[in-house]
Short mmCIF file of C-alpha atoms in Angstrom, two decimals:
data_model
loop_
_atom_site.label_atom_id
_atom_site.label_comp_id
_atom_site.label_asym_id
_atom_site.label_seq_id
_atom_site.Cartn_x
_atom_site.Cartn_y
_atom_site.Cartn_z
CA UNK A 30 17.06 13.62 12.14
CA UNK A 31 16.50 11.94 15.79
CA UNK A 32 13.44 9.98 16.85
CA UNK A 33 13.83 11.55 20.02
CA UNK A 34 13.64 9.72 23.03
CA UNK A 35 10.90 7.27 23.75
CA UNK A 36 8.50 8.34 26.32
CA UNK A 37 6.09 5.32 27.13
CA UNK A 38 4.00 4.53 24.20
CA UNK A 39 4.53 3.27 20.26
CA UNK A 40 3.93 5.64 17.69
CA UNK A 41 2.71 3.97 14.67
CA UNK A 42 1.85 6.72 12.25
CA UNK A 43 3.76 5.83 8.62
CA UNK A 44 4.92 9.82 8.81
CA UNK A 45 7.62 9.26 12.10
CA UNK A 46 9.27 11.95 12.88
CA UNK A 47 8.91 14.26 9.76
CA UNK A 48 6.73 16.83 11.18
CA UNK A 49 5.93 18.36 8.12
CA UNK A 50 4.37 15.28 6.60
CA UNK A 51 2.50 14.23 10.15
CA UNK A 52 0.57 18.26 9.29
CA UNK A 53 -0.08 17.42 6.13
CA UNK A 54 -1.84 14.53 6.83
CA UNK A 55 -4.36 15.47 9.02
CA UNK A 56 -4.76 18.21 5.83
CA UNK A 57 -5.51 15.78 3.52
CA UNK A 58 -7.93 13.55 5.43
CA UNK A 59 -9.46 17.15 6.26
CA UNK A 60 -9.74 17.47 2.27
CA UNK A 61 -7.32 20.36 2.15
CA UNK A 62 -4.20 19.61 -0.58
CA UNK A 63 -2.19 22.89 -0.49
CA UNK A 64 -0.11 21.67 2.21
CA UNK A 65 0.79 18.65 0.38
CA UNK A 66 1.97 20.82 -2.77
CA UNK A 67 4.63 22.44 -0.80
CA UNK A 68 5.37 19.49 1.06
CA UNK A 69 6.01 17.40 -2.22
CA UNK A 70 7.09 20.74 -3.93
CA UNK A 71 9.91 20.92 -1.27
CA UNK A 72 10.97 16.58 -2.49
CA UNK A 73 12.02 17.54 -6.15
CA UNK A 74 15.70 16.88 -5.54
CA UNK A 75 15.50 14.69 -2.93
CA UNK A 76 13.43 11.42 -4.46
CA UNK A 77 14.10 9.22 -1.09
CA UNK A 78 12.05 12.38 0.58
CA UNK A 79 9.69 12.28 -2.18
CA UNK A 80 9.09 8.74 -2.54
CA UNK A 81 8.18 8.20 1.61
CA UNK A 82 6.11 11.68 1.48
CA UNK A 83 3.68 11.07 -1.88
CA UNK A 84 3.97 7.30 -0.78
CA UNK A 85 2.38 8.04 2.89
CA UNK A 86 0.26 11.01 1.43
CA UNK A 87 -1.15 8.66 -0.69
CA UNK A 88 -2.44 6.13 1.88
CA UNK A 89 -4.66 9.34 3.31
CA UNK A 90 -6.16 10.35 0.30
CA UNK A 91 -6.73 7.06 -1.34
CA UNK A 92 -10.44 6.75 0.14
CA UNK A 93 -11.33 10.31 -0.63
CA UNK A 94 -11.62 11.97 -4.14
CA UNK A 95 -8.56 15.36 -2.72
CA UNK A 96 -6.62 13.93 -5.83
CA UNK A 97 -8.83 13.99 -8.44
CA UNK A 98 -9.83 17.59 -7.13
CA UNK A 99 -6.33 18.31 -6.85
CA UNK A 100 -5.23 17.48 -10.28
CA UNK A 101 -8.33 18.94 -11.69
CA UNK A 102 -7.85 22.32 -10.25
CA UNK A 103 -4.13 22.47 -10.15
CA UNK A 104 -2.22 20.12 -12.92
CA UNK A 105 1.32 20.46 -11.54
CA UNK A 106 3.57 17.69 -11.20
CA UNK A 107 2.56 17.12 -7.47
CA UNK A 108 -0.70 17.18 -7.70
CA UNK A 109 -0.37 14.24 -10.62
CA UNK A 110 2.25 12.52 -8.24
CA UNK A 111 -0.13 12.06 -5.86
CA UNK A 112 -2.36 10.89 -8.29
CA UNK A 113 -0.16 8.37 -9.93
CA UNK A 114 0.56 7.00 -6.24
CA UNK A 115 -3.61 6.90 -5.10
CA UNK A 116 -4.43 5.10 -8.42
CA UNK A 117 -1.93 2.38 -8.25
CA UNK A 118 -2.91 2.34 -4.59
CA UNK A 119 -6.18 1.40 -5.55
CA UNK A 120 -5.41 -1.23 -7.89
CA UNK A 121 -3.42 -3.10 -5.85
CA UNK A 122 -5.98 -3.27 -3.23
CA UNK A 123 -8.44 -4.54 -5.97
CA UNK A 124 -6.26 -7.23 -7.29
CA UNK A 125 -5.37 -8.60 -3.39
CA UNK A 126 -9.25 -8.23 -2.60
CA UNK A 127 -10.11 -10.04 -5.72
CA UNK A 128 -12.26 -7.25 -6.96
CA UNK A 129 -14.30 -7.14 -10.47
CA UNK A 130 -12.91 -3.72 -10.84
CA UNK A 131 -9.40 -4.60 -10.88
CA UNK A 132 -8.10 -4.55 -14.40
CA UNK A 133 -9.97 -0.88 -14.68
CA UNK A 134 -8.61 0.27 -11.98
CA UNK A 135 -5.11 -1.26 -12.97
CA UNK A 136 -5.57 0.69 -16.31
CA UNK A 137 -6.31 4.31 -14.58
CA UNK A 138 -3.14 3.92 -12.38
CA UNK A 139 -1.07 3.09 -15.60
CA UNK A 140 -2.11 6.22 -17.20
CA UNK A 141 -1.77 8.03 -14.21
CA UNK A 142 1.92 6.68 -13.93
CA UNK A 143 2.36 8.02 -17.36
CA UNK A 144 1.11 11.58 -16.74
CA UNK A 145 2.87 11.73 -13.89
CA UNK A 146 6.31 10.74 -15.62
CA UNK A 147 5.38 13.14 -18.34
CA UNK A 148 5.06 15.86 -15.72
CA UNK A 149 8.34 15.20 -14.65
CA UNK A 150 10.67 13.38 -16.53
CA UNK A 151 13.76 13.05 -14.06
CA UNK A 152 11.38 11.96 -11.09
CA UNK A 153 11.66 7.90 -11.04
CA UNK A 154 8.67 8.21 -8.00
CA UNK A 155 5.73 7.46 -10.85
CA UNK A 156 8.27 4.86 -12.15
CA UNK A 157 8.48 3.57 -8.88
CA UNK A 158 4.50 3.35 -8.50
CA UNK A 159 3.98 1.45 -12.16
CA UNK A 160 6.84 -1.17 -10.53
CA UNK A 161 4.46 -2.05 -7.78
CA UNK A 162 1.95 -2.98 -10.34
CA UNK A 163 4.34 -5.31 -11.96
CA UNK A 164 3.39 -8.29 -9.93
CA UNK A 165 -0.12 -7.61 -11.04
CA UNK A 166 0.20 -9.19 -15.14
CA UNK A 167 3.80 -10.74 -14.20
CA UNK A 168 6.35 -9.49 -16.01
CA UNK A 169 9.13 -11.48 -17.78
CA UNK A 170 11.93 -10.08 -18.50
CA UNK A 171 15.24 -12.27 -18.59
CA UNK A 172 17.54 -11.91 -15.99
CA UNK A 173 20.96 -10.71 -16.13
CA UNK A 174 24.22 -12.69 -15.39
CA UNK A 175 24.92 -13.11 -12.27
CA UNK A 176 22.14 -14.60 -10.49
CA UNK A 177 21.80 -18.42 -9.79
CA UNK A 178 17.93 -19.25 -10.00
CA UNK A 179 18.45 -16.32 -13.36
CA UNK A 180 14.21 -15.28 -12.37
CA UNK A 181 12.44 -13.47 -14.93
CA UNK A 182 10.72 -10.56 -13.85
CA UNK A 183 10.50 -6.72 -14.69
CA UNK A 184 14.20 -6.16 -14.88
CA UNK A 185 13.88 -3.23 -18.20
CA UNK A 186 11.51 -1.50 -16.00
CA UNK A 187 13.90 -1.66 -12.58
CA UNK A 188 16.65 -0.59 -15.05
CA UNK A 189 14.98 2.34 -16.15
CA UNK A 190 14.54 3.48 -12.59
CA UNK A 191 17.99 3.03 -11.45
CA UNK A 192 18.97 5.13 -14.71
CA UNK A 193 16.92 7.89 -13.00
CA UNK A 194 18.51 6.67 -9.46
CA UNK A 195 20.31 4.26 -9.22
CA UNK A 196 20.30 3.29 -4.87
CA UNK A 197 16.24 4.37 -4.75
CA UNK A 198 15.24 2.56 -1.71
CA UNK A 199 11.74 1.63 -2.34
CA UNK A 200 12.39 0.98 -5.90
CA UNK A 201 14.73 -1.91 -4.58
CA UNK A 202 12.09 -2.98 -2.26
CA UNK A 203 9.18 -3.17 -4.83
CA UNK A 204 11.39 -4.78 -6.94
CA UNK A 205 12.11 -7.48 -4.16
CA UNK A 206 8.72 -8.19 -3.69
CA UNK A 207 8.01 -9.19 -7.38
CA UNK A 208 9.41 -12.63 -6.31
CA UNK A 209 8.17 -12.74 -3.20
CA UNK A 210 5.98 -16.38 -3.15
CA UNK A 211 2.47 -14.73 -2.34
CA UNK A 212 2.91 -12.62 -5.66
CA UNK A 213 3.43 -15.53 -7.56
CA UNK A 214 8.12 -16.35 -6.99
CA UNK A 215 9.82 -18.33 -4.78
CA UNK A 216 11.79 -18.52 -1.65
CA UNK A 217 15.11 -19.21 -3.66
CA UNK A 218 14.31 -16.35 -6.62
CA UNK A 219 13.90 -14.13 -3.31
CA UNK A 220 16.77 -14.85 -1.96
CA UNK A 221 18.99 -14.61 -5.27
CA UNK A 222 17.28 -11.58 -6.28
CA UNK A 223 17.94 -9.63 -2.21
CA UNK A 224 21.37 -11.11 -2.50
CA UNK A 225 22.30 -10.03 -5.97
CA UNK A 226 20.58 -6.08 -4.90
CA UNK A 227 22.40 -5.83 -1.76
CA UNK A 228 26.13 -7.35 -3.20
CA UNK A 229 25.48 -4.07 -5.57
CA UNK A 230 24.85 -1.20 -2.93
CA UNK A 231 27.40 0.95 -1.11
CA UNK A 232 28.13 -0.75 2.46
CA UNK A 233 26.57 1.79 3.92
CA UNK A 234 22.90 1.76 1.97
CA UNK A 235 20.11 0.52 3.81
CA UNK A 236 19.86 -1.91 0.65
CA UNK A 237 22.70 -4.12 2.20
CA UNK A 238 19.28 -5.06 4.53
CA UNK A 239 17.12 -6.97 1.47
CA UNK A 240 18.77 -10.48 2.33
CA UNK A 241 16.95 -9.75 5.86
CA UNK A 242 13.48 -8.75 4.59
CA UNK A 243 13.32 -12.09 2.18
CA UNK A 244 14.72 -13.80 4.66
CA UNK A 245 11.40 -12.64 7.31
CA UNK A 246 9.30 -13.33 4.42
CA UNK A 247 10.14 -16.69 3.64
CA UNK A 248 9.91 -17.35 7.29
CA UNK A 249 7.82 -20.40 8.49
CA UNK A 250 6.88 -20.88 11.96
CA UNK A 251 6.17 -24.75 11.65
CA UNK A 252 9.47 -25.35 10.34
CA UNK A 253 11.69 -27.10 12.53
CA UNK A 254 14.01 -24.37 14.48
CA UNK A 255 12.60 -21.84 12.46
CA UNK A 256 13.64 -19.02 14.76
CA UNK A 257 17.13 -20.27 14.56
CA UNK A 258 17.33 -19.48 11.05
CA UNK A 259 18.59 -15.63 11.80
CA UNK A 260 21.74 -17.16 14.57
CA UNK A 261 23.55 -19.15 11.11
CA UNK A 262 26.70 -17.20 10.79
CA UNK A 263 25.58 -16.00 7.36
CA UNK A 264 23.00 -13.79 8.81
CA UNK A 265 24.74 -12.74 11.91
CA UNK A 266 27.45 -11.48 10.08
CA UNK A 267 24.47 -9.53 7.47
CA UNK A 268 22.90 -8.05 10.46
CA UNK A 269 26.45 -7.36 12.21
CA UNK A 270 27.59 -5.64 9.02
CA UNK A 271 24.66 -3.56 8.68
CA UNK A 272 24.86 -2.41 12.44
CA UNK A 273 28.24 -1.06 11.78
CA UNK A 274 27.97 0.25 7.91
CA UNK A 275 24.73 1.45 8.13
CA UNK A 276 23.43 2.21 11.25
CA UNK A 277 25.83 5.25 12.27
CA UNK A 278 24.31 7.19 9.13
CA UNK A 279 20.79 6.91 10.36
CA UNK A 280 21.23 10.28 12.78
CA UNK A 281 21.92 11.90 9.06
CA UNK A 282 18.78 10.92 6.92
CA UNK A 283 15.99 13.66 7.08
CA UNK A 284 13.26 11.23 8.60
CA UNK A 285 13.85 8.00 10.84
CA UNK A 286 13.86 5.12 8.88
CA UNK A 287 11.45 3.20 11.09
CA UNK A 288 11.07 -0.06 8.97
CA UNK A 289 14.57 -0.77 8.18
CA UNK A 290 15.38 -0.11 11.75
CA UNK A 291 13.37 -2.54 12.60
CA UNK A 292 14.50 -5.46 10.37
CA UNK A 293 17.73 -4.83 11.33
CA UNK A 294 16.81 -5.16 15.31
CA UNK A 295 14.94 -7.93 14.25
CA UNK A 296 17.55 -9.66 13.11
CA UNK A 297 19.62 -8.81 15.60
CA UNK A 298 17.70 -10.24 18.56
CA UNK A 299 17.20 -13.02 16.68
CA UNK A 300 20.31 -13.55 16.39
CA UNK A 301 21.33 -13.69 19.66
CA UNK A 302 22.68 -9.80 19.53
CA UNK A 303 21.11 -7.81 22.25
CA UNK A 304 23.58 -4.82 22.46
CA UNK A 305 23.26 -3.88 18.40
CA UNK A 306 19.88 -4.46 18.76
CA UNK A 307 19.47 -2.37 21.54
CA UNK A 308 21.13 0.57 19.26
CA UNK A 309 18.69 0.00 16.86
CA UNK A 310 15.40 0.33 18.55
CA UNK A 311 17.11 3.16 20.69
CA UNK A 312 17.56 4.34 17.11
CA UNK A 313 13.73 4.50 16.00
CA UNK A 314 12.68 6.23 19.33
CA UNK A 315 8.91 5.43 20.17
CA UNK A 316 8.30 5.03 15.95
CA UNK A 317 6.83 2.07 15.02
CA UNK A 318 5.91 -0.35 12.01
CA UNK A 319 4.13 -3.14 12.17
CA UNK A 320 6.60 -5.51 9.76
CA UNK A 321 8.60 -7.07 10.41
CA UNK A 322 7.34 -7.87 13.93
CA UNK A 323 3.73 -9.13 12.82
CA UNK A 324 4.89 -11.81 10.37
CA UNK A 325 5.62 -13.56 14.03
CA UNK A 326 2.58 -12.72 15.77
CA UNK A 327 0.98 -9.42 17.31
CA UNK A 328 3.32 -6.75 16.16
CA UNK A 329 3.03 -4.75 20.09
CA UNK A 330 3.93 -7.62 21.84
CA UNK A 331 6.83 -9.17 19.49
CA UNK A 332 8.23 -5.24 19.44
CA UNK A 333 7.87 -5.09 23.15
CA UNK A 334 9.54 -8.56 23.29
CA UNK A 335 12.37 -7.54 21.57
CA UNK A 336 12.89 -4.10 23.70
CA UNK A 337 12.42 -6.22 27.14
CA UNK A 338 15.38 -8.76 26.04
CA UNK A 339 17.27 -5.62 25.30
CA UNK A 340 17.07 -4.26 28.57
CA UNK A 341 14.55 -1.24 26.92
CA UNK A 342 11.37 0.02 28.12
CA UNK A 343 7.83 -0.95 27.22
CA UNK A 344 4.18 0.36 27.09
CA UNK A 345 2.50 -0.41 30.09
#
């Protein structure tokens, strides 16, 4: 699907360019869930689909009670998707806020996880949702062969997704983020872990970019050179690679892929690349996320930045 041309301003609405998602939206902050049902209905064999659209869905409804009402009048497997993905929403945002109600919270979204599995037993989505809750009571599984650092972490639980599918993008991604060093890891487990994910994927997976996401989180801006980091021929060649594996698939997928897009531009201009990263942000048309650009400062301007020094338009 194209991102269609960009026409003066940033669009920075989570549902891009899939127009059916973007309706269903303002339908569930309007309190109205049949829309979502055949919008997630439509996701059953296509879990990358189903993963961004209960994902996104989720972030509407997760201050309202349209799941609860939803699942209550309606127990299908969507409707206890969407559930699965509001609760563990909600305890996430309890545990980061430090909140009393945490660990009940936490407990809802694990039974939610499990309904929702029950209700569909090929989906990996509500396995996907109980993996973002691993960094909550820390998981320690041992590691396999292969990795240097060998971190513990919620490896049975990855497995069982990847047994369900094995290249699920934001499976890969939560996953990642277990070892991240504000959920309790390490720069190096990071690293090993993103390395050891993206060796595994097909060269053209937008997994080959998890070396580029650790590498933007364990970035430091009183380091000394620390925007230099992305021009050592290591990552140059990561973000080159990508640009030529990857990148030419993009026009395929069914919605723009607005975040990798924009690690891989990232990492581009960083490094010194201005013409791939110019195909890149061409790529997410006037789509927008706010990572990995805010992790160096006000997300408008660093994006802007990057599309002056590749010769690209900006908001006035």
């Amino acid at each position: 699907m194209a991102a269609g041309l960009f026409e003066g301003q940033y669009v920075w609405h989570p549902a891009a360019d899939d127009r059916t998602l973007a309706s269903v939206c303002v339908d569930v902050r309007a309190g109205r869930w049949a829309s979502a049902r055949a919008a997630l209905a439509e996701t059953r064999g296509d879990f990358a689909l189903r993963a961004h659209r209960s994902l996104v869905l989720a972030s509407e409804a997760a201050d309202s009670d349209l799941a609860e009402r939803w699942l209550a009048e309606e127990p299908s497997p969507e409707a206890a998707l969407l559930w699965a993905r509001v609760a563990v929403l909600r305890a996430l945002r309890a545990a980061d806020d430090h909140d009393g109600r945490a660990e009940p919270l936490e407990r809802i979204a694990l039974s939610a996880c499990e309904r929702a599995s029950a209700a569909g037993p090929g989906d990996p989505t509500p396995w996907v949702a109980k993996l973002a809750m691993a960094r909550l009571h820390r998981l320690r599984d041992p590691a396999p062969r292969g990795l240097l650092t060998a971190p513990p972490g919620p490896w049975r639980l990855f497995a069982h997704v990847l047994s369900l599918d094995p290249w699920h993008r934001e499976a890969h991604h939560r996953f990642l983020a277990f070892f991240f060093t504000r959920h309790g890891g390490s720069v190096n487990a990071a690293w090993d872990v993103a390395a050891f994910l993206a060796q595994r994927a097909p060269v053209d997976s937008a997994l080959r970019l998890l070396p580029l996401v650790a590498l933007v989180e364990s970035y430091d801006p009183a380091r000394l050179l620390a925007d230099r980091l992305w021009e050592q021929p290591q990552w140059r060649a990561t973000a080159l690679a990508i640009h030529r594996d990857w990148l030419p698939t993009v026009a395929a997928h069914r919605f723009t892929p607005v975040l990798d897009l924009a690690y891989l531009a990232h990492a581009l201009v960083l490094a010194g690349r201005e013409p791939e990263a110019r195909a890149a942000l061409t790529a997410m048309g006037p789509y927008a996320s706010r990572m990995p650009w805010c992790a160096f400062g006000d997300p408008v301007e660093q994006l802007s930045r990057a599309r002056r020094a590749c010769g690209l338009p900006v908001p006035p």
